[in-house]
Amino acid sequence: MNWDQVQGNWKQFTGKAKQHWAHLTDDDIQQANGDREALEGKIQERYGDDKETAKRKVDNWIDSL
């Protein structure tokens, strides 16, 4: 799976994203709206991660899909 597939089907992946990152709110997921950088920013904000850690978390999530 790659990010283009996730972005193109974002509505289908919102539930999986919310399950994976329980600290993200529905608004956080909606605001990301398939934008990887926005999702990484929300992860940084909610989990206190640095940019590289958030990027790695998203990479790992995509690999798990």
XYZ file of N, CA, C and O in Angstrom:
260
model
N 0.860 -1.173 0.000
C 0.000 0.000 0.000
C 0.903 1.232 0.000
O 1.944 1.248 0.634
N 0.458 2.254 -0.695
C 1.208 3.508 -0.663
C 0.265 4.654 -0.296
O -0.950 4.474 -0.246
N 0.853 5.809 -0.054
C 0.050 6.927 0.439
C -0.973 7.385 -0.588
O -2.082 7.803 -0.237
N -0.665 7.301 -1.880
C -1.628 7.710 -2.900
C -2.919 6.905 -2.790
O -4.008 7.448 -2.957
N -2.789 5.616 -2.486
C -3.965 4.778 -2.312
C -4.746 5.181 -1.064
O -5.977 5.211 -1.084
N -4.037 5.487 -0.003
C -4.690 5.927 1.237
C -5.396 7.258 0.991
O -6.567 7.425 1.338
N -4.693 8.179 0.372
C -5.263 9.506 0.120
C -6.501 9.414 -0.768
O -7.508 10.064 -0.499
N -6.436 8.590 -1.806
C -7.557 8.462 -2.725
C -8.786 7.826 -2.093
O -9.904 8.025 -2.556
N -8.580 7.064 -1.038
C -9.680 6.383 -0.353
C -9.745 6.788 1.120
O -10.041 5.960 1.984
N -9.455 8.024 1.404
C -9.322 8.493 2.781
C -10.535 8.146 3.638
O -10.393 7.709 4.766
N -11.735 8.334 3.094
C -12.935 8.056 3.900
C -12.973 6.603 4.356
O -13.448 6.302 5.439
N -12.464 5.703 3.541
C -12.428 4.291 3.912
C -11.387 4.012 4.990
O -11.512 3.052 5.736
N -10.358 4.844 5.053
C -9.273 4.617 5.998
C -9.412 5.400 7.302
O -8.625 5.210 8.223
N -10.409 6.261 7.407
C -10.537 7.079 8.613
C -10.746 6.225 9.858
O -10.178 6.509 10.908
N -11.544 5.178 9.748
C -11.777 4.300 10.894
C -10.508 3.586 11.324
O -10.214 3.473 12.522
N -9.739 3.132 10.347
C -8.484 2.452 10.664
C -7.484 3.424 11.290
O -6.745 3.055 12.200
N -7.479 4.650 10.795
C -6.577 5.657 11.362
C -6.973 5.955 12.811
O -6.118 6.041 13.690
N -8.262 6.078 13.048
C -8.729 6.364 14.397
C -8.430 5.202 15.344
O -8.070 5.418 16.505
N -8.570 3.969 14.858
C -8.224 2.805 15.677
C -6.738 2.795 16.005
O -6.347 2.491 17.126
N -5.930 3.116 15.014
C -4.478 3.063 15.186
C -3.980 4.169 16.112
O -3.082 3.949 16.916
N -4.542 5.360 15.974
C -4.137 6.512 16.792
C -5.332 6.970 17.619
O -6.043 7.904 17.257
N -5.535 6.331 18.738
C -6.705 6.591 19.579
C -6.747 8.025 20.114
O -7.822 8.525 20.442
N -5.599 8.687 20.204
C -5.582 10.061 20.723
C -6.028 11.090 19.688
O -6.251 12.243 20.036
N -6.151 10.674 18.435
C -6.640 11.597 17.417
C -8.151 11.673 17.502
O -8.835 10.658 17.646
N -8.672 12.879 17.402
C -10.122 13.073 17.445
C -10.704 12.910 16.042
O -9.976 12.901 15.049
N -12.023 12.823 15.984
C -12.693 12.787 14.682
C -12.346 14.031 13.874
O -12.131 13.958 12.669
N -12.288 15.178 14.555
C -11.931 16.425 13.874
C -10.513 16.365 13.323
O -10.257 16.850 12.218
N -9.586 15.792 14.090
C -8.207 15.654 13.618
C -8.167 14.844 12.321
O -7.496 15.233 11.359
N -8.894 13.736 12.313
C -8.918 12.854 11.148
C -9.552 13.574 9.960
O -9.035 13.522 8.839
N -10.645 14.269 10.198
C -11.320 14.998 9.120
C -10.451 16.126 8.583
O -10.404 16.359 7.382
N -9.770 16.836 9.466
C -8.922 17.936 9.036
C -7.742 17.449 8.213
O -7.306 18.135 7.294
N -7.240 16.277 8.527
C -6.134 15.721 7.743
C -6.601 15.471 6.311
O -5.868 15.742 5.361
N -7.822 14.963 6.164
C -8.468 14.803 4.864
C -7.553 14.166 3.812
O -7.501 14.603 2.668
N -6.792 13.161 4.223
C -5.932 12.453 3.292
C -4.592 13.110 3.042
O -3.785 12.597 2.272
N -4.331 14.234 3.672
C -3.052 14.933 3.523
C -2.067 14.356 4.526
O -2.236 14.505 5.736
N -1.034 13.705 4.017
C -0.082 13.022 4.884
C 0.591 13.988 5.861
O 0.729 13.684 7.041
N 1.017 15.136 5.385
C 1.688 16.096 6.266
C 0.753 16.577 7.366
O 1.181 16.771 8.504
N -0.503 16.770 7.034
C -1.473 17.196 8.045
C -1.656 16.100 9.087
O -1.719 16.382 10.288
N -1.727 14.839 8.643
C -1.866 13.727 9.575
C -0.635 13.637 10.466
O -0.762 13.495 11.687
N 0.536 13.760 9.881
C 1.760 13.725 10.679
C 1.770 14.863 11.697
O 2.187 14.675 12.844
N 1.303 16.039 11.298
C 1.234 17.168 12.218
C 0.297 16.905 13.384
O 0.604 17.248 14.531
N -0.842 16.293 13.101
C -1.791 15.959 14.174
C -1.199 14.917 15.116
O -1.388 14.987 16.325
N -0.458 13.959 14.559
C 0.197 12.946 15.392
C 1.246 13.610 16.280
O 1.326 13.321 17.478
N 2.012 14.518 15.719
C 3.005 15.256 16.512
C 2.328 15.997 17.654
O 2.791 15.959 18.791
N 1.240 16.658 17.324
C 0.521 17.469 18.303
C -0.059 16.619 19.430
O 0.095 16.943 20.609
N -0.721 15.536 19.087
C -1.412 14.717 20.093
C -0.489 13.786 20.871
O -0.764 13.475 22.020
N 0.592 13.332 20.230
C 1.469 12.357 20.877
C 2.799 12.950 21.335
O 3.584 12.262 21.971
N 3.061 14.213 20.986
C 4.309 14.847 21.398
C 5.525 14.304 20.666
O 6.641 14.381 21.176
N 5.304 13.767 19.468
C 6.406 13.206 18.683
C 7.114 14.288 17.884
O 6.529 15.319 17.568
N 8.374 14.006 17.531
C 9.046 14.895 16.602
C 8.632 14.510 15.181
O 7.947 13.514 14.963
N 9.046 15.313 14.221
C 8.614 15.123 12.841
C 9.010 13.753 12.293
O 8.216 13.078 11.639
N 10.222 13.323 12.551
C 10.702 12.037 12.046
C 9.933 10.867 12.661
O 9.626 9.898 11.978
N 9.638 10.958 13.934
C 8.884 9.894 14.602
C 7.481 9.799 14.026
O 6.982 8.697 13.754
N 6.829 10.937 13.817
C 5.486 10.947 13.240
C 5.517 10.359 11.831
O 4.644 9.561 11.462
N 6.522 10.719 11.060
C 6.660 10.182 9.700
C 6.836 8.667 9.742
O 6.199 7.939 8.979
N 7.654 8.188 10.641
C 7.900 6.757 10.782
C 6.610 6.026 11.204
O 6.315 4.943 10.717
N 5.841 6.647 12.099
C 4.586 6.036 12.528
C 3.614 5.899 11.359
O 2.943 4.874 11.220
N 3.546 6.919 10.522
C 2.665 6.852 9.356
C 3.167 5.786 8.383
O 2.379 5.003 7.850
N 4.464 5.726 8.165
C 5.039 4.690 7.297
C 4.678 3.303 7.816
O 4.266 2.430 7.040
N 4.837 3.077 9.113
C 4.519 1.782 9.704
C 3.037 1.459 9.571
O 2.662 0.304 9.319
N 2.196 2.458 9.733
C 0.761 2.255 9.600
C 0.407 1.845 8.170
O -0.340 0.884 7.958
N 0.978 2.540 7.206
C 0.718 2.214 5.794
C 1.163 0.789 5.497
O 0.466 0.036 4.827
N 2.317 0.407 6.011
C 2.829 -0.956 5.791
C 1.913 -2.012 6.407
O 1.866 -3.140 5.923
N 1.194 -1.647 7.469
C 0.324 -2.606 8.153
C -1.038 -2.760 7.480
O -1.782 -3.671 7.809
N -1.350 -1.861 6.564
C -2.666 -1.912 5.908
C -2.744 -3.023 4.882
O -1.841 -3.395 4.262
